[in-house]
PDB file of C-alpha atoms in Angstrom:
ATOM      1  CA  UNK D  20     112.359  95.132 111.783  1.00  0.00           C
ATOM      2  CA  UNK D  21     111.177  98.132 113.765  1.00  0.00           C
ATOM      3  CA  UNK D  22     107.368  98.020 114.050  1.00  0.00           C
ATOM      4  CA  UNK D  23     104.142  99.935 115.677  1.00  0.00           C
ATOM      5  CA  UNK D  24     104.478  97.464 118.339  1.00  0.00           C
ATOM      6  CA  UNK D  25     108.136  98.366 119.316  1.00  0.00           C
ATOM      7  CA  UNK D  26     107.536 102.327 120.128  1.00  0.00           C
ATOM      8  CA  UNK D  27     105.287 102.489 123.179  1.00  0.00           C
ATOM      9  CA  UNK D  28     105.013 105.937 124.804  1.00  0.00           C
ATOM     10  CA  UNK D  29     107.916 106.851 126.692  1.00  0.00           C
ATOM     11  CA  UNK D  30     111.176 104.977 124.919  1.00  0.00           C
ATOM     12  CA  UNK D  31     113.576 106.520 124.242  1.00  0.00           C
ATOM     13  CA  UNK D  32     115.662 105.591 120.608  1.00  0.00           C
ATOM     14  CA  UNK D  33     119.338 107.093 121.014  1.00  0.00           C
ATOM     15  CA  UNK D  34     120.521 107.957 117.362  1.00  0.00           C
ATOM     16  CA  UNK D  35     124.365 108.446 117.777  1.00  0.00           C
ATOM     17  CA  UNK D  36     126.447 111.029 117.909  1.00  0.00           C
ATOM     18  CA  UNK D  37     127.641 113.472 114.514  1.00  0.00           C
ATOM     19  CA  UNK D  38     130.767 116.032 114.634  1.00  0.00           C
ATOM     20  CA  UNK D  39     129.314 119.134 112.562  1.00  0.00           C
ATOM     21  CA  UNK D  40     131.873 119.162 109.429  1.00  0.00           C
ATOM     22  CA  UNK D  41     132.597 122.583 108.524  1.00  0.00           C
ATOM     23  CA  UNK D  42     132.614 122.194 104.626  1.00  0.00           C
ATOM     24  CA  UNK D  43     129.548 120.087 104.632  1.00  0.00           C
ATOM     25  CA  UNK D  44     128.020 122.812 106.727  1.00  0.00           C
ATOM     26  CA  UNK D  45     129.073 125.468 104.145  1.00  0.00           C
ATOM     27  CA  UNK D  46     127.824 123.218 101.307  1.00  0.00           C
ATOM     28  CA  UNK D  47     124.305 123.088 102.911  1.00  0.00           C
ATOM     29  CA  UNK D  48     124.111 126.558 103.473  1.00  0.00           C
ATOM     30  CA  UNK D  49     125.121 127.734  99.919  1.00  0.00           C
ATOM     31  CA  UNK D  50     122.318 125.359  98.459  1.00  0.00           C
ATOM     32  CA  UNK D  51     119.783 125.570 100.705  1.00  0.00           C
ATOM     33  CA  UNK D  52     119.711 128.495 103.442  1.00  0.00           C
ATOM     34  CA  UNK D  53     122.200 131.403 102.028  1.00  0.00           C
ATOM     35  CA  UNK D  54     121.855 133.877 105.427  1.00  0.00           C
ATOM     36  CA  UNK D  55     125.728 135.683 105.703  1.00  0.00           C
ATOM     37  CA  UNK D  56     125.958 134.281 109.469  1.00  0.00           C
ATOM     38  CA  UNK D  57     125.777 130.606 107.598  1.00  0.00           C
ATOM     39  CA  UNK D  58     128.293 131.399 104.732  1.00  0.00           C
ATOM     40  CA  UNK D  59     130.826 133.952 106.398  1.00  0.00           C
ATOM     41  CA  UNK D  60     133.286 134.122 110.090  1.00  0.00           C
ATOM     42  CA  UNK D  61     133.070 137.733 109.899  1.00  0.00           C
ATOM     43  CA  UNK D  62     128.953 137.839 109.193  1.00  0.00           C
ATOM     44  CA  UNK D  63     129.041 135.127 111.857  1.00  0.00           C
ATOM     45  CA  UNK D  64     130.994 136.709 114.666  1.00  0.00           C
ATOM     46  CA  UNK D  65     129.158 140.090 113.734  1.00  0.00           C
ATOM     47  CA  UNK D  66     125.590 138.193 114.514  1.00  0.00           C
ATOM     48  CA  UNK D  67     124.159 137.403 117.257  1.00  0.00           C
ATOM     49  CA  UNK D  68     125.419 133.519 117.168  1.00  0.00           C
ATOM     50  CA  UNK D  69     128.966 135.167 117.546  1.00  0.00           C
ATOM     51  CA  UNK D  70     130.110 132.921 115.139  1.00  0.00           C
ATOM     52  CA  UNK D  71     129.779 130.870 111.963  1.00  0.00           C
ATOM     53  CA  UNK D  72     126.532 128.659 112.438  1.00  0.00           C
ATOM     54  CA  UNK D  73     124.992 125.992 111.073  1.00  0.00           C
ATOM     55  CA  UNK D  74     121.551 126.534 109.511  1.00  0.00           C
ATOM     56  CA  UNK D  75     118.658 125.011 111.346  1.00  0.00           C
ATOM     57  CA  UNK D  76     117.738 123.089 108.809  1.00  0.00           C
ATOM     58  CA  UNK D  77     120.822 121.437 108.449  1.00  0.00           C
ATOM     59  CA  UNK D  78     120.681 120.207 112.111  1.00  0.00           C
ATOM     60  CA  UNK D  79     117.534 119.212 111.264  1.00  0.00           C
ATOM     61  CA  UNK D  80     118.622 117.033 107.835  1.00  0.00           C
ATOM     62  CA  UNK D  81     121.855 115.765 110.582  1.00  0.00           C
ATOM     63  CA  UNK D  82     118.890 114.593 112.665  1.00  0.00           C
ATOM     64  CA  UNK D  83     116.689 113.108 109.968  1.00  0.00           C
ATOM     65  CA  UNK D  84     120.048 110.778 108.818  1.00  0.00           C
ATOM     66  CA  UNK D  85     120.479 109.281 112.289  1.00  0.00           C
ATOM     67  CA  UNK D  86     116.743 108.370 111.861  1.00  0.00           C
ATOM     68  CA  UNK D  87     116.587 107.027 108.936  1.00  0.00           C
ATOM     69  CA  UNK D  88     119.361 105.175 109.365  1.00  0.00           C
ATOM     70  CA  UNK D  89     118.482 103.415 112.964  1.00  0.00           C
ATOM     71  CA  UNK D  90     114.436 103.731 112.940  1.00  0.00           C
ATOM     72  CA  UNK D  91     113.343 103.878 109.279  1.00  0.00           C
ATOM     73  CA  UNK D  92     115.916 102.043 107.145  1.00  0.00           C
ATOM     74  CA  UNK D  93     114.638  98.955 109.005  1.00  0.00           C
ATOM     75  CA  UNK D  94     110.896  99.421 110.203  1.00  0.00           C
ATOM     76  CA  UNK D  95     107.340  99.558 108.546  1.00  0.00           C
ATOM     77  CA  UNK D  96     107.875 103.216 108.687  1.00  0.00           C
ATOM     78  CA  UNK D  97     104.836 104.468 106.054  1.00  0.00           C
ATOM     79  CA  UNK D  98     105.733 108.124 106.160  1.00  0.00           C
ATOM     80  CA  UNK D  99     104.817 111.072 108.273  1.00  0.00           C
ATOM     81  CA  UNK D 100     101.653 113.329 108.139  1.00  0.00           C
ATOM     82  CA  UNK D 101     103.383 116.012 109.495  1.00  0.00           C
ATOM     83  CA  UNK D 102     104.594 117.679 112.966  1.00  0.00           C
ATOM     84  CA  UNK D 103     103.481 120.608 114.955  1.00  0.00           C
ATOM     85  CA  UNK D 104     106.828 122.156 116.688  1.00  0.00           C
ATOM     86  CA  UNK D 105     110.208 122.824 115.725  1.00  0.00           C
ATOM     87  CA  UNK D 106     112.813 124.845 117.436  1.00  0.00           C
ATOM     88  CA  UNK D 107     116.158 125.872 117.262  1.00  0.00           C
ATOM     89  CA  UNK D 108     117.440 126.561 120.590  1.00  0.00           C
ATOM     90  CA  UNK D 109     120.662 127.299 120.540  1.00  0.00           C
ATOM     91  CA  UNK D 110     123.435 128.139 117.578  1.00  0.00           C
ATOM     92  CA  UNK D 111     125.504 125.037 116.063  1.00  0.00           C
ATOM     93  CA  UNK D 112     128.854 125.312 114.854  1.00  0.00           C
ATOM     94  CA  UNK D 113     131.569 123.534 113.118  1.00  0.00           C
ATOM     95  CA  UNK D 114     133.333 121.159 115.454  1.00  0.00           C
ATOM     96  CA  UNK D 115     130.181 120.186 117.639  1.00  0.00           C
ATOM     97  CA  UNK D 116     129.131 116.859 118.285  1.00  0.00           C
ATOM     98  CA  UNK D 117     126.015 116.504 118.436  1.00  0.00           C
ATOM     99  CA  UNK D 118     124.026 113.760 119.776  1.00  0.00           C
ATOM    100  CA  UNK D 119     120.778 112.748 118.774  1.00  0.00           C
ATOM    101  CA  UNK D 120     117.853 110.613 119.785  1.00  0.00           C
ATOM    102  CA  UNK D 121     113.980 110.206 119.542  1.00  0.00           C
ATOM    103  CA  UNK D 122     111.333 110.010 122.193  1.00  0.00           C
ATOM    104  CA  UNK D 123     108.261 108.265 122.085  1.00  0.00           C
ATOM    105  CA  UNK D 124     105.172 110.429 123.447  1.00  0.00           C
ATOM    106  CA  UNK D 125     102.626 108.927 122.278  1.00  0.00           C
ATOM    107  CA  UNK D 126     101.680 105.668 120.185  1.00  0.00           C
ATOM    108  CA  UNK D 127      97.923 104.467 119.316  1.00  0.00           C
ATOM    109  CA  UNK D 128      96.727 102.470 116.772  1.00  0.00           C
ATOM    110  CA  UNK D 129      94.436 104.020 113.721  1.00  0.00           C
ATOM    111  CA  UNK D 130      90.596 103.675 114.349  1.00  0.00           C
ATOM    112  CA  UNK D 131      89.901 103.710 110.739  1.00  0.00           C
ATOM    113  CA  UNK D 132      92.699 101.499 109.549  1.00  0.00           C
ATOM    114  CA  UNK D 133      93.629  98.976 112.488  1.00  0.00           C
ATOM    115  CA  UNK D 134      96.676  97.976 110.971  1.00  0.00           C
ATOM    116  CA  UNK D 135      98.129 101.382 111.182  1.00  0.00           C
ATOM    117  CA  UNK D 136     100.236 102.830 114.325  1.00  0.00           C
ATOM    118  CA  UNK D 137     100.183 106.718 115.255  1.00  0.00           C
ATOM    119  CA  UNK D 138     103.750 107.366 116.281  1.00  0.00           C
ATOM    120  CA  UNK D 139     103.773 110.857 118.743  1.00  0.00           C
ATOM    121  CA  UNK D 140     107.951 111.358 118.986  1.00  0.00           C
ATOM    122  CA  UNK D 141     110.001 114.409 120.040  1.00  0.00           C
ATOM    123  CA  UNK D 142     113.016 114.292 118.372  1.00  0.00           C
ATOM    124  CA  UNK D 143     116.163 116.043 119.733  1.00  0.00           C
ATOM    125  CA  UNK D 144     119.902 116.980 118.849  1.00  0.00           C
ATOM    126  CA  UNK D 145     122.348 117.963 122.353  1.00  0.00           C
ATOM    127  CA  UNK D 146     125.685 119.459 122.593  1.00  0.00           C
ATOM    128  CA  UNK D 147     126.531 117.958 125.689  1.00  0.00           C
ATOM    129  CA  UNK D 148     123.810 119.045 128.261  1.00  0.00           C
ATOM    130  CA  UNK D 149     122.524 121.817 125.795  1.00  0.00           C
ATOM    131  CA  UNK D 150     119.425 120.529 123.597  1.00  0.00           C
ATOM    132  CA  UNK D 151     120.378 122.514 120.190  1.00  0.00           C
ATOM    133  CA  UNK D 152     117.056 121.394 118.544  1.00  0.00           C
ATOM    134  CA  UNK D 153     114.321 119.926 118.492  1.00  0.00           C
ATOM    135  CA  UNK D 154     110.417 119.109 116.779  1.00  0.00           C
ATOM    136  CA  UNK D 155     107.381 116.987 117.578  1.00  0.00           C
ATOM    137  CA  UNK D 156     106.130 115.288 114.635  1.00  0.00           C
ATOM    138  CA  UNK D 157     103.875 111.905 113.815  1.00  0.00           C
ATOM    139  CA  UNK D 158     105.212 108.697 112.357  1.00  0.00           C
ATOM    140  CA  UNK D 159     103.178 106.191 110.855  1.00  0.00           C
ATOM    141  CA  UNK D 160     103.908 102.426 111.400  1.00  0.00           C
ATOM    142  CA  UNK D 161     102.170  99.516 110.363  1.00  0.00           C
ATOM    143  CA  UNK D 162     101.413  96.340 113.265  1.00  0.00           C
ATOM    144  CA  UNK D 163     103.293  93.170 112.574  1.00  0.00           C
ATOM    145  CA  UNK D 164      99.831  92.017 111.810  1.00  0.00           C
TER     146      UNK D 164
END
């Protein structure tokens, strides 16, 4: 069980590697972020991207998966108040495998409930050398107590 005390500033949590599936890709765009350049090859190669790409926000669900499913799924995770940066820095396509991970920034424990662990973390998706993406948010963690 992952807790407060386990993510000091500084660690870094490798998430595992994805290959971007091209229908499931599709799929997410159609329900959730309908731009042509997500949806169509020609729209694609006609945009910027130069190709069929993967919404952001799809990166960003492929990253949230691998985090559940190392960090959360097994840790005294109690949510997140939010984050304050998010960027997409370069275009993801089907066929890339993506790796992801989570770094620590920051960690310090609540002054108005002790039992409660800030959680600072950068979280980031690569294509090889390339990061594709990635956000600064807060995770909240209780102490082993």
């Amino acid at each position: 069980m992952i807790a407060f005390e386990d993510l000091p500033a500084g660690r870094i949590i490798p998430l595992g590697e994805v290959v971007v599936d091209r229908e499931d890709m599709l799929d997410f765009a159609k329900k959730f972020d309908p731009q042509p350049f997500h949806l169509d090859e020609e729209a694609g190669r006609n945009s910027i991207f130069g190709g069929l790409s993967a919404s952001g926000w799809y990166t960003a669900s492929l990253w949230m998966r691998r985090w559940v499913d190392e960090v959360l799924a097994d840790s005294t995770s109690q949510g997140s108040p939010g984050g304050r940066e998010l960027s997409w820095l370069a275009p993801v396509y089907a066929g890339d495998r993506l790796t992801f991970e989570a770094e620590v920034l920051s960690a310090r424990l609540s002054k108005k409930r002790p039992e409660l662990g800030l959680v600072e973390f950068e979280g980031r998706a690569k294509r090889g050398d390339t990061v594709v993406y990635r956000f600064i948010a807060t995770g909240m963690f209780t102490t082993r107590g």
